[in-house]
PDB file of C-alpha atoms in Angstrom:
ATOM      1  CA  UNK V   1       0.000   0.000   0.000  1.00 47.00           C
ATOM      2  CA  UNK V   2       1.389   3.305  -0.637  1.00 53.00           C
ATOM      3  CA  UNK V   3       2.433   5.926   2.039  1.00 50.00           C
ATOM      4  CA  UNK V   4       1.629   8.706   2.039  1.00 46.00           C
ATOM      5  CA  UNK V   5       2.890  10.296   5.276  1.00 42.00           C
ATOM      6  CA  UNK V   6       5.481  12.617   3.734  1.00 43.00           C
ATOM      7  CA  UNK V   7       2.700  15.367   3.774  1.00 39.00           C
ATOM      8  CA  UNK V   8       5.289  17.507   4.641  1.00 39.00           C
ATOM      9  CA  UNK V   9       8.055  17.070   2.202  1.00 38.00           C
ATOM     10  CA  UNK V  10       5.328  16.888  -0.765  1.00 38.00           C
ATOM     11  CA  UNK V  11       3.831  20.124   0.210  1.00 37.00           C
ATOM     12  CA  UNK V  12       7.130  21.445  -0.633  1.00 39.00           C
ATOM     13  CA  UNK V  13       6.314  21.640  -4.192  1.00 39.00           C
ATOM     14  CA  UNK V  14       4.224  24.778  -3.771  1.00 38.00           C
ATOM     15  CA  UNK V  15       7.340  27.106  -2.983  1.00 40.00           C
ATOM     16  CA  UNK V  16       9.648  25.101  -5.368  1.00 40.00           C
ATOM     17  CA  UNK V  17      11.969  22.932  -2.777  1.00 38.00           C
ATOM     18  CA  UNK V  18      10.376  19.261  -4.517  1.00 39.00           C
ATOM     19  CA  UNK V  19      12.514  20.640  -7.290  1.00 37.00           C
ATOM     20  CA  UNK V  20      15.307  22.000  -5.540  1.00 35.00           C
ATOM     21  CA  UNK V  21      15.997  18.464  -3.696  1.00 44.00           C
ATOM     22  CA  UNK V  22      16.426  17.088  -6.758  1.00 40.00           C
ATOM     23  CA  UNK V  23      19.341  19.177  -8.014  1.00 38.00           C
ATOM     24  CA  UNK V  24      20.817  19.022  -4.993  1.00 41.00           C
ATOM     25  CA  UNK V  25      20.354  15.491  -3.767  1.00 48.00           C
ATOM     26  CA  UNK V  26      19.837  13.452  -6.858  1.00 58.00           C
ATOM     27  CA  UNK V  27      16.729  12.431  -8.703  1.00 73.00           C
ATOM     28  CA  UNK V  28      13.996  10.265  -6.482  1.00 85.00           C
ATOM     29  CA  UNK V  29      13.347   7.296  -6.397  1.00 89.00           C
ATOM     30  CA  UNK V  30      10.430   5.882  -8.619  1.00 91.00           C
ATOM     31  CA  UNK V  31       8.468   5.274  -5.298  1.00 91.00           C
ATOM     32  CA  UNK V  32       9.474   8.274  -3.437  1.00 91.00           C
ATOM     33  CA  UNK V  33       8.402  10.451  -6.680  1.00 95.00           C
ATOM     34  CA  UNK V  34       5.186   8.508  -6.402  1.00 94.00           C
ATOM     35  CA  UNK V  35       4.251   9.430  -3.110  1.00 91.00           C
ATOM     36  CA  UNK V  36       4.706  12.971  -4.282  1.00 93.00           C
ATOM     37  CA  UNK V  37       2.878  13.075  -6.675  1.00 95.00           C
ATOM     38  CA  UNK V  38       0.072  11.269  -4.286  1.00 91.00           C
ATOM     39  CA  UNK V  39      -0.311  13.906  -2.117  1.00 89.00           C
ATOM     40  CA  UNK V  40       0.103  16.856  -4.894  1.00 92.00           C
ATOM     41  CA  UNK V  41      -2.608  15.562  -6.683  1.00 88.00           C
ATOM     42  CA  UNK V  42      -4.994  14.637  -3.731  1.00 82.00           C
ATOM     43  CA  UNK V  43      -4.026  18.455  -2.725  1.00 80.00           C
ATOM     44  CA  UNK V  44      -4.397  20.399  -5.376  1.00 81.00           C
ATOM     45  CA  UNK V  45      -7.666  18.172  -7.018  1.00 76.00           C
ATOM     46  CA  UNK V  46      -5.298  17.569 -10.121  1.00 83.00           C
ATOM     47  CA  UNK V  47      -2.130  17.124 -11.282  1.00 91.00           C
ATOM     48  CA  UNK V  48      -0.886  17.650 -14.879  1.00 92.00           C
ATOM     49  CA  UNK V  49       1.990  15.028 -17.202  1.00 94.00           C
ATOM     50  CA  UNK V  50       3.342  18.632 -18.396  1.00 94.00           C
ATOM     51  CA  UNK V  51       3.508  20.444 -15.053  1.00 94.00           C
ATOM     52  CA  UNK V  52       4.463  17.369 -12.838  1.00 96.00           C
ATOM     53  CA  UNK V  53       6.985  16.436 -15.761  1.00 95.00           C
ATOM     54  CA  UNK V  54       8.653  19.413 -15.446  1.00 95.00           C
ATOM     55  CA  UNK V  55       8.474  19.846 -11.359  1.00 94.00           C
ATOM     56  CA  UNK V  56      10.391  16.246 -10.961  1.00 95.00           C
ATOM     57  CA  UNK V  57      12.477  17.166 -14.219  1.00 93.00           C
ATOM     58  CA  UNK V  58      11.508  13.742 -15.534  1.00 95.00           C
ATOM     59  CA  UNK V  59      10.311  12.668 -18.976  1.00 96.00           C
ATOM     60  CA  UNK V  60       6.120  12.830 -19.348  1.00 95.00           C
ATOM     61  CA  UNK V  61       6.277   9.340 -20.186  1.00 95.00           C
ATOM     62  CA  UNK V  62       7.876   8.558 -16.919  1.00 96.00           C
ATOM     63  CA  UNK V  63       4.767  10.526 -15.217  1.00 96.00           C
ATOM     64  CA  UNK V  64       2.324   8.454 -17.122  1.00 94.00           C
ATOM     65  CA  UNK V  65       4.039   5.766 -15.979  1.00 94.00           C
ATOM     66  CA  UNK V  66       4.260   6.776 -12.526  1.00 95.00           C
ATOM     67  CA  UNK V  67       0.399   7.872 -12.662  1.00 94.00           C
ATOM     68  CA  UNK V  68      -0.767   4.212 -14.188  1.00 92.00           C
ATOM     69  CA  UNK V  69       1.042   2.673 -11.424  1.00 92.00           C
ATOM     70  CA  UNK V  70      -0.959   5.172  -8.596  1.00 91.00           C
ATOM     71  CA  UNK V  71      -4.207   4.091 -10.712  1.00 87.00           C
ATOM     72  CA  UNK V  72      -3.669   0.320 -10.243  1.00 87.00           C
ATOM     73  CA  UNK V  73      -3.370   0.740  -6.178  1.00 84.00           C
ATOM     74  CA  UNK V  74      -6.605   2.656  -6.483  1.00 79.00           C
ATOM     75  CA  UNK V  75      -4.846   6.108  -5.487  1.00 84.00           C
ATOM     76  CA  UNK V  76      -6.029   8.105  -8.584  1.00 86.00           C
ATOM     77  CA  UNK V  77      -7.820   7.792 -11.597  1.00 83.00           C
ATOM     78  CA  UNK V  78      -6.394   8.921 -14.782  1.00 87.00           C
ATOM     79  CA  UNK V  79      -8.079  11.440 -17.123  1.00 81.00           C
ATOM     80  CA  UNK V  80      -6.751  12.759 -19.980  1.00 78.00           C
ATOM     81  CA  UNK V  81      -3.701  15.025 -19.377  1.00 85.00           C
ATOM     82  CA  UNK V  82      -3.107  14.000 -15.758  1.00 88.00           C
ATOM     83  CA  UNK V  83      -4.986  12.493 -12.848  1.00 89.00           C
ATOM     84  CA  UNK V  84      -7.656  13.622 -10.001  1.00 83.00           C
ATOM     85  CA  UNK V  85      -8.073  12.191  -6.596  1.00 81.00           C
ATOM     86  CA  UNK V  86      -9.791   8.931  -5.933  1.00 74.00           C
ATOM     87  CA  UNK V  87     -12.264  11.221  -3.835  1.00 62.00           C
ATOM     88  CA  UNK V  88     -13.333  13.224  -6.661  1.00 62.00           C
ATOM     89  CA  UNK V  89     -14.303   9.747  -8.914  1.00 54.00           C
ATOM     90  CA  UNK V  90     -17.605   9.571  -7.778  1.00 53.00           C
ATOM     91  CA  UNK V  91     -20.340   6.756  -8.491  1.00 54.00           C
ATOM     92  CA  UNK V  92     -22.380   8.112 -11.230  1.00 56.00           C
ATOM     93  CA  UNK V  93     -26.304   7.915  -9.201  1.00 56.00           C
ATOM     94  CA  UNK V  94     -28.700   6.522 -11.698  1.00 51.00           C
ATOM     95  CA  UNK V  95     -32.010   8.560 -13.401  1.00 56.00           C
ATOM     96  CA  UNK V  96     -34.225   7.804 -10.569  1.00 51.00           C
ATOM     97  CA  UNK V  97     -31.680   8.936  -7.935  1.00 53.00           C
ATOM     98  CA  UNK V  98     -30.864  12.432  -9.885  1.00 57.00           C
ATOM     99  CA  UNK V  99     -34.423  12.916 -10.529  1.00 52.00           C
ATOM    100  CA  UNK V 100     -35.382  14.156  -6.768  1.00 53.00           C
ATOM    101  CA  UNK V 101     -32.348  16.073  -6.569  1.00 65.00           C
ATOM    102  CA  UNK V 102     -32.953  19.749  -6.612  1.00 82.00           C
ATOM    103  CA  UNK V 103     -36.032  19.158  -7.816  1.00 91.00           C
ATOM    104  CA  UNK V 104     -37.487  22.795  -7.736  1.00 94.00           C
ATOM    105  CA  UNK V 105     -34.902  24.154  -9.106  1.00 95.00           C
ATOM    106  CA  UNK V 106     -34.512  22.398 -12.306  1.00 96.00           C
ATOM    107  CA  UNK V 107     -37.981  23.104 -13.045  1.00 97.00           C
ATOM    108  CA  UNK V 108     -36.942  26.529 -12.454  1.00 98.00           C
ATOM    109  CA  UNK V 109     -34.607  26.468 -15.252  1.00 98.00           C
ATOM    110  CA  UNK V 110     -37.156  24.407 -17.759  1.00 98.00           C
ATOM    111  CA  UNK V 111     -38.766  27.162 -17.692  1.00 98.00           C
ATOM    112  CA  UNK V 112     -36.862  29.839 -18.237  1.00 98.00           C
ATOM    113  CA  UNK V 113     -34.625  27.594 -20.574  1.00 98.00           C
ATOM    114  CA  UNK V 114     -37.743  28.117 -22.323  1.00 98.00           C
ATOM    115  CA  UNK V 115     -36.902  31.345 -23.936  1.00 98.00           C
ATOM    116  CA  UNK V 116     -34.121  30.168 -26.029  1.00 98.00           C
ATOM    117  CA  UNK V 117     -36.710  27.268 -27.864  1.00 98.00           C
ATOM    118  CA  UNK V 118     -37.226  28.739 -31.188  1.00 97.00           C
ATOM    119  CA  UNK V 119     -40.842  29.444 -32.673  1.00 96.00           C
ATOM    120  CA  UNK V 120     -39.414  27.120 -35.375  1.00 96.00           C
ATOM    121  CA  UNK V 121     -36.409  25.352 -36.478  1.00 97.00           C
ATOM    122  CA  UNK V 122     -34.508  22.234 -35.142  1.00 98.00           C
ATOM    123  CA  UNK V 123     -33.542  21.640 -31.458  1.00 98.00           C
ATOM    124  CA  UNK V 124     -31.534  18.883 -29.801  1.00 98.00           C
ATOM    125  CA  UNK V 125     -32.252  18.106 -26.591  1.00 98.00           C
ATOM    126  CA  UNK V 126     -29.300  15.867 -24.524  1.00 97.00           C
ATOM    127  CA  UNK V 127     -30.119  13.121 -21.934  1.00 95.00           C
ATOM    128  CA  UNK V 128     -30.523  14.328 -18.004  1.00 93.00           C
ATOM    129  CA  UNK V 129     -32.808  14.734 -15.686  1.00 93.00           C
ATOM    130  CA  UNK V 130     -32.872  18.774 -16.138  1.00 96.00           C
ATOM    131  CA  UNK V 131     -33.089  18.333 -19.917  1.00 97.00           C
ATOM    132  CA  UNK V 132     -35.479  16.419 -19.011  1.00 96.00           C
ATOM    133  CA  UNK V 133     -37.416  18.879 -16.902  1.00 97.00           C
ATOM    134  CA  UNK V 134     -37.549  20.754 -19.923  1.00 98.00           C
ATOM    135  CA  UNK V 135     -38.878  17.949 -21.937  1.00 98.00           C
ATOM    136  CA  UNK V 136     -41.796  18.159 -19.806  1.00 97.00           C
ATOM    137  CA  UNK V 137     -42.858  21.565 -20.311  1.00 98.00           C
ATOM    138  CA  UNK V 138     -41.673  22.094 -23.650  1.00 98.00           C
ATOM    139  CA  UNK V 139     -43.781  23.674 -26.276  1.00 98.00           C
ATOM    140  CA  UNK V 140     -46.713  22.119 -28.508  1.00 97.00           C
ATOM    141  CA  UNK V 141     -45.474  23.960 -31.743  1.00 96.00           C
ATOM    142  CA  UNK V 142     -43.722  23.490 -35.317  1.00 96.00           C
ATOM    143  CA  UNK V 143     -39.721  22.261 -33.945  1.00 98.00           C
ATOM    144  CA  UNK V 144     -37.845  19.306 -35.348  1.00 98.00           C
ATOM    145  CA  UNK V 145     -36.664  17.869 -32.094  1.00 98.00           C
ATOM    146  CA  UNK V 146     -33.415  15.257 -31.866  1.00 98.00           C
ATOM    147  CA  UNK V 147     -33.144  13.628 -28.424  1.00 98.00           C
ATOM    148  CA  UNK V 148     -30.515  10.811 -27.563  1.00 97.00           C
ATOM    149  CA  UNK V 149     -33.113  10.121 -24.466  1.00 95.00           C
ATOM    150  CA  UNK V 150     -35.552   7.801 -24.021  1.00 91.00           C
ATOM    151  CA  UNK V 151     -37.719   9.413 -20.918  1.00 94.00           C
ATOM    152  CA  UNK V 152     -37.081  13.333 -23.166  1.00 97.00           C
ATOM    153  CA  UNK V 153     -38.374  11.244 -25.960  1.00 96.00           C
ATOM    154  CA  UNK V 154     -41.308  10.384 -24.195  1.00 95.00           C
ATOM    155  CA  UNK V 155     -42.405  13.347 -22.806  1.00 96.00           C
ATOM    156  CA  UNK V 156     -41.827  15.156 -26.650  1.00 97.00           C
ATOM    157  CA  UNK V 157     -43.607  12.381 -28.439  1.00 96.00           C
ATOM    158  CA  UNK V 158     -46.854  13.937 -26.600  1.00 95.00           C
ATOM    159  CA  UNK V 159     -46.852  16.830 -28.448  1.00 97.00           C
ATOM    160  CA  UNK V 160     -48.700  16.620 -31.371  1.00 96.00           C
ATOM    161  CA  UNK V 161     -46.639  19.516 -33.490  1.00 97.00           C
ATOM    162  CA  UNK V 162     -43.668  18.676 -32.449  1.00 98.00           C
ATOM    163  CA  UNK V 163     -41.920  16.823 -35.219  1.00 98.00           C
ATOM    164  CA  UNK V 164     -39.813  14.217 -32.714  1.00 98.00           C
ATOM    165  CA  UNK V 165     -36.389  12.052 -33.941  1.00 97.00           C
ATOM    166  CA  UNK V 166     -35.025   9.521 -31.560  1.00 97.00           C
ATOM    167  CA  UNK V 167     -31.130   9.355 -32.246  1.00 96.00           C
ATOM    168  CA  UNK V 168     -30.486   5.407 -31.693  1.00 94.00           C
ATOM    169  CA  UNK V 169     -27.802   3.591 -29.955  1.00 94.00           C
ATOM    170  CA  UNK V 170     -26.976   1.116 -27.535  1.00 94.00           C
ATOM    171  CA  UNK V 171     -28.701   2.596 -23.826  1.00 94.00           C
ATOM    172  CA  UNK V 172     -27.040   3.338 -21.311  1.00 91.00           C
ATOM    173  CA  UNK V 173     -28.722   1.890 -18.306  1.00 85.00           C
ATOM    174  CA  UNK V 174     -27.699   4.629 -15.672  1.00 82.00           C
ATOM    175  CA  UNK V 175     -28.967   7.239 -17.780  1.00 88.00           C
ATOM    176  CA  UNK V 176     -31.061   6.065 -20.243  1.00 90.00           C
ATOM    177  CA  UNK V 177     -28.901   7.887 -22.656  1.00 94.00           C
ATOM    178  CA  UNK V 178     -28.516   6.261 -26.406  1.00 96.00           C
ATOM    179  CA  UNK V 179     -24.806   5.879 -27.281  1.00 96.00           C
ATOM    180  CA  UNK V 180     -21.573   4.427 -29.505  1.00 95.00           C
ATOM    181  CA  UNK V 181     -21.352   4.339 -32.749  1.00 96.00           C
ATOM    182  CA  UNK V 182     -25.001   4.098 -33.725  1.00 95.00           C
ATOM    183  CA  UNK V 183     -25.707   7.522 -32.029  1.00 96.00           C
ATOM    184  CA  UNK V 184     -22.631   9.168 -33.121  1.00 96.00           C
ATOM    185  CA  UNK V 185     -23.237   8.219 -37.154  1.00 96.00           C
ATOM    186  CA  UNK V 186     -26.637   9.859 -36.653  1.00 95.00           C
ATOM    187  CA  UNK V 187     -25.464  12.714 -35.101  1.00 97.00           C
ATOM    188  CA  UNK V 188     -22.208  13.408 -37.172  1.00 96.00           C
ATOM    189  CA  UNK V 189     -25.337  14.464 -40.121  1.00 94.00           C
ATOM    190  CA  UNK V 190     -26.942  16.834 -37.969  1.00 96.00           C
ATOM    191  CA  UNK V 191     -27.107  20.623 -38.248  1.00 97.00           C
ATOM    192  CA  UNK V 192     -29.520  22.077 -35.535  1.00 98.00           C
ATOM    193  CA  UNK V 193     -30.391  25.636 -34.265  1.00 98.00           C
ATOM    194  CA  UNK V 194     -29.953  25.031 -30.533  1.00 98.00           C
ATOM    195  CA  UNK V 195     -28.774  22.380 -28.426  1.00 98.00           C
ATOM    196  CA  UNK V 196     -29.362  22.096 -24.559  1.00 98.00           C
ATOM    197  CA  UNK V 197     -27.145  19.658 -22.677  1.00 98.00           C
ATOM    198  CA  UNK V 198     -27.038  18.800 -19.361  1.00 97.00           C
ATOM    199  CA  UNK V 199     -23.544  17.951 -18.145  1.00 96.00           C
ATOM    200  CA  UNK V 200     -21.842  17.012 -14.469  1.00 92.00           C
ATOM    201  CA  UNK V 201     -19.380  19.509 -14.196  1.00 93.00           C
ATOM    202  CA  UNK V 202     -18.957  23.024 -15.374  1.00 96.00           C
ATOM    203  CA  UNK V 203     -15.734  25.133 -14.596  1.00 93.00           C
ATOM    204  CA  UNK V 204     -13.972  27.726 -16.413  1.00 95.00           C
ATOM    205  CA  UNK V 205     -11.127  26.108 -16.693  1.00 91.00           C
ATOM    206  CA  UNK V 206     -11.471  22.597 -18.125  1.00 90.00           C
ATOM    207  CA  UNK V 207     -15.259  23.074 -19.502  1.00 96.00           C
ATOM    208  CA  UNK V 208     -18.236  20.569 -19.499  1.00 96.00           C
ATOM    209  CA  UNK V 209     -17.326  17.231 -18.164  1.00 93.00           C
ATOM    210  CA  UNK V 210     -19.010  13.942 -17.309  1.00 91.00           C
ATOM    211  CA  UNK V 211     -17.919  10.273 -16.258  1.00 87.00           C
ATOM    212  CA  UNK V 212     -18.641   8.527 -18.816  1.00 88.00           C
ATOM    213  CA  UNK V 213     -16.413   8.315 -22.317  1.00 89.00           C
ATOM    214  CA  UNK V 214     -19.344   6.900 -24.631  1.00 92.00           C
ATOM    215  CA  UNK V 215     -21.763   9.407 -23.117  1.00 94.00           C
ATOM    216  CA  UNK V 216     -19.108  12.087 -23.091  1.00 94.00           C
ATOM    217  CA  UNK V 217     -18.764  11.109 -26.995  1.00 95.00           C
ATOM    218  CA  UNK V 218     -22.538  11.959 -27.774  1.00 97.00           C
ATOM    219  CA  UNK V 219     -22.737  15.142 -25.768  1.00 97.00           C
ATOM    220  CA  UNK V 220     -19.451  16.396 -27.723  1.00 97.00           C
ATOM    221  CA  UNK V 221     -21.206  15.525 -31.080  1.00 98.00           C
ATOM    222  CA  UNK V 222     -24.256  17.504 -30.105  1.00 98.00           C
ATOM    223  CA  UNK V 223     -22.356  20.604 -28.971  1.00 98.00           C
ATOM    224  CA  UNK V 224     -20.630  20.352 -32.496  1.00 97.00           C
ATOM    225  CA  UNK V 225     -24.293  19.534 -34.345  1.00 98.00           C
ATOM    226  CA  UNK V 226     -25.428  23.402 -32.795  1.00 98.00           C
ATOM    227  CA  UNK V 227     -25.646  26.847 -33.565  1.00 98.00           C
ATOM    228  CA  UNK V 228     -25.917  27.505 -30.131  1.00 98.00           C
ATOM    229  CA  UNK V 229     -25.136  25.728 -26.942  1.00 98.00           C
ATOM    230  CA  UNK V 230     -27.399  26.043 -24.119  1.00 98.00           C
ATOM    231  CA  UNK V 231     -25.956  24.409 -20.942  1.00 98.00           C
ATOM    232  CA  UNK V 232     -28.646  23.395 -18.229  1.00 98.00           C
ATOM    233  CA  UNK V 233     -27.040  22.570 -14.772  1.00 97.00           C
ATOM    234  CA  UNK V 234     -27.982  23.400 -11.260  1.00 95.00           C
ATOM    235  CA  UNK V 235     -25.312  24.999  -8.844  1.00 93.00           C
ATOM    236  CA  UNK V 236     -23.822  21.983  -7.670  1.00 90.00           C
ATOM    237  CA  UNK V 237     -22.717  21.473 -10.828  1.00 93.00           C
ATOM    238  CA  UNK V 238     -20.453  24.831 -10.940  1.00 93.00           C
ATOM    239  CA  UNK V 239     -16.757  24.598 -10.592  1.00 88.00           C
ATOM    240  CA  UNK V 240     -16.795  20.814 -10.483  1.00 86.00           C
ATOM    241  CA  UNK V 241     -14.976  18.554 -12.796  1.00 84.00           C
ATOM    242  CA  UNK V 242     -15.315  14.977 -13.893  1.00 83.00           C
ATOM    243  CA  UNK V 243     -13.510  12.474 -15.327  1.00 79.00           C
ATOM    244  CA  UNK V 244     -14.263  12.755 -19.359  1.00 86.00           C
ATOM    245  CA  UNK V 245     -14.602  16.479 -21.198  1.00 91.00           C
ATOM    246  CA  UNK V 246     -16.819  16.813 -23.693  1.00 96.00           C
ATOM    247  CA  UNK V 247     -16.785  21.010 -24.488  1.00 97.00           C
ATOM    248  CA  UNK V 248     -14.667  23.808 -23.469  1.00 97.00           C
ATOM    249  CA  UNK V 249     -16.058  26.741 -21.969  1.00 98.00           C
ATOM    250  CA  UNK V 250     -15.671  28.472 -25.230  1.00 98.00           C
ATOM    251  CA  UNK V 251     -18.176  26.046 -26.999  1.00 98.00           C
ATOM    252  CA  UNK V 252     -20.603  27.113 -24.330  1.00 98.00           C
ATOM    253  CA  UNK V 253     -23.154  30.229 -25.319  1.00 98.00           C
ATOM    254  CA  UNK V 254     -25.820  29.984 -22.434  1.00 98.00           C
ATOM    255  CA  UNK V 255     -25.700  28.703 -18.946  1.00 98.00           C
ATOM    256  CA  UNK V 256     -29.188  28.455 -17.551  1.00 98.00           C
ATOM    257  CA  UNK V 257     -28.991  27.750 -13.513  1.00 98.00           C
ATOM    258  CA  UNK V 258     -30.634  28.296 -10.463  1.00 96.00           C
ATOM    259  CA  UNK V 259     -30.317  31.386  -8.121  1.00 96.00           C
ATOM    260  CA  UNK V 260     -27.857  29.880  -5.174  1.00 93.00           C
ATOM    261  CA  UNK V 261     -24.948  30.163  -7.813  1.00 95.00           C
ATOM    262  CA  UNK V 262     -22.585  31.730  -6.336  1.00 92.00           C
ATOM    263  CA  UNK V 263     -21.436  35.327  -7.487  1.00 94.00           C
ATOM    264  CA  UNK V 264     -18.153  34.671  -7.884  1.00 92.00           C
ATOM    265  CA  UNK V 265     -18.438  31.933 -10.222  1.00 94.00           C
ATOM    266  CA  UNK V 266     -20.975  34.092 -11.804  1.00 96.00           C
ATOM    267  CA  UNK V 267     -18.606  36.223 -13.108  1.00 96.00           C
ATOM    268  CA  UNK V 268     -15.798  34.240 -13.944  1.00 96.00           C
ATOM    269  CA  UNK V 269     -18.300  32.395 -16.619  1.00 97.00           C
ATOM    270  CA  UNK V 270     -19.498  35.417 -17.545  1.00 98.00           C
ATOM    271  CA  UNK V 271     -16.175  36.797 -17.964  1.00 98.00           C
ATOM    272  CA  UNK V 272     -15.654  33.672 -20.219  1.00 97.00           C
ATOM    273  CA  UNK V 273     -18.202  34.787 -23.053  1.00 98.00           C
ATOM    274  CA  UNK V 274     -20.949  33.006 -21.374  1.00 98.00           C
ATOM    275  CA  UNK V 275     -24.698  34.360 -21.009  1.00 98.00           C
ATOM    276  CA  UNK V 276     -25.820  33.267 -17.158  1.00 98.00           C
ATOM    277  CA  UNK V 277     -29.705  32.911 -16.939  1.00 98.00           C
ATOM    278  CA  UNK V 278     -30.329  32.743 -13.129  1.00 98.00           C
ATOM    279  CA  UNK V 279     -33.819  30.930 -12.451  1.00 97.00           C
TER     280      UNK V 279
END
């Protein structure tokens, strides 16, 4: 099992002495660099091949080395570009768990989510249980609607003007989301006005994120299939990250959440090019 217990020599690496020991005593060892990078990782909720590459003056193949090993003993998980903490790889709850999770306010953002529906035209609608909240009030008029859900394409196929497509795929049973290669094909043809994806993580920095790769695959085809993006997410949602990116902030044109956001992050995505709808 590995140790961890150096706290103290690993938190060295925020003033710069991680590298200096290095110079001056020799290079680590493989395991002693390892336990380093443990506890810089678990501390600062990431750590980056480049940046850790550079701090240990190793090669970035010798990181991803390092960091495969830490994944096998259950210490991190790899993501692209680095690692995060074990902590942060959470269990992905399943539809019905999500569903009566701030209930109220994704309703609150259906509806005002509502203003960016077109009178006509072509709208994709993404898997979730807040897209989904949208689903259920959505409009009885002339749209073209594309939805990679089955409960969204439900709740559309009730309204009788509403010209519904249901992109295929294999299902996802946690989500109920259609996805793989069946889903992507049908996607990779489309050209729609507005999009609105749900997502698990928002933050300035890395974008829109979510556990899973196949799911992660779909929503980055429908952000690509829009004119504009519409991001629905309540405020636990803001400034977290998870495993699998599937947009950048600057693919992002509208983030519709509820009112507890906090101001700071407020303005950071605004200051990002991003219209915040509070609901």
């Amino acid at each position: 099992r590995l140790d961890t217990s150096g706290t103290n020599r690993a938190l060295s690496h925020r003033n710069g002495s991680t590298r200096g020991r290095a110079r001056g005593c020799g290079p680590l060892y493989a395991e002693e660099r390892r336990q380093e990078i443990a506890v810089i990782v678990r501390q600062d909720g990431r750590g980056d091949v480049a940046e850790l590459a550079a701090r240990f003056e190793v090669t970035p193949e010798t990181i991803r080395r390092d960091l495969t090993d830490l994944e096998q003993r259950n210490v991190l998980r790899r993501v692209h570009g680095g690692a995060i903490p074990i902590e942060r790889f959470r269990a992905e709850p399943a539809v019905a768990e999500k569903t009566g999770r701030m209930a109220a306010e994704k309703s609150r953002i259906a509806e005002a989510a509502l203003a960016f529906v077109p009178e006509q035209g072509t709208v994709a609608l993404d898997a979730g249980t807040t897209t989904l909240a949208l689903a259920r009030v959505f409009p009885d008029r002339s749209l073209m609607v594309f939805s990679n859900s089955l409960p969204v394409g439900i709740e559309i196929a009730a309204r009788r003007n509403v010209q519904l497509y249901v992109v295929g795929g294999r299902v996802r049973g946690r989500t109920l989301a259609h996805v793989d290669a069946w889903a992507l094909r049908e996607l990779s043809d489309l050209r729609v006005d507005v999009a609105f994806v749900g997502t698990n993580g928002l933050s300035v920095e890395r974008g829109l994120s979510t556990p899973d790769p196949s799911e992660a695959a779909v929503k980055r085809a429908m952000c690509s299939a829009a004119q504009q993006v519409v991001v629905l997410a309540d405020r636990t949602k803001i400034g977290e990250e998870d495993a699998v990116r599937f947009a950048t902030i600057d693919d992002v044109d509208v983030l519709v959440t509820d009112r507890g956001l906090i101001e700071s992050d407020r303005r950071a995505i605004e200051a990002a090019g991003v219209e915040v709808v509070l609901a």
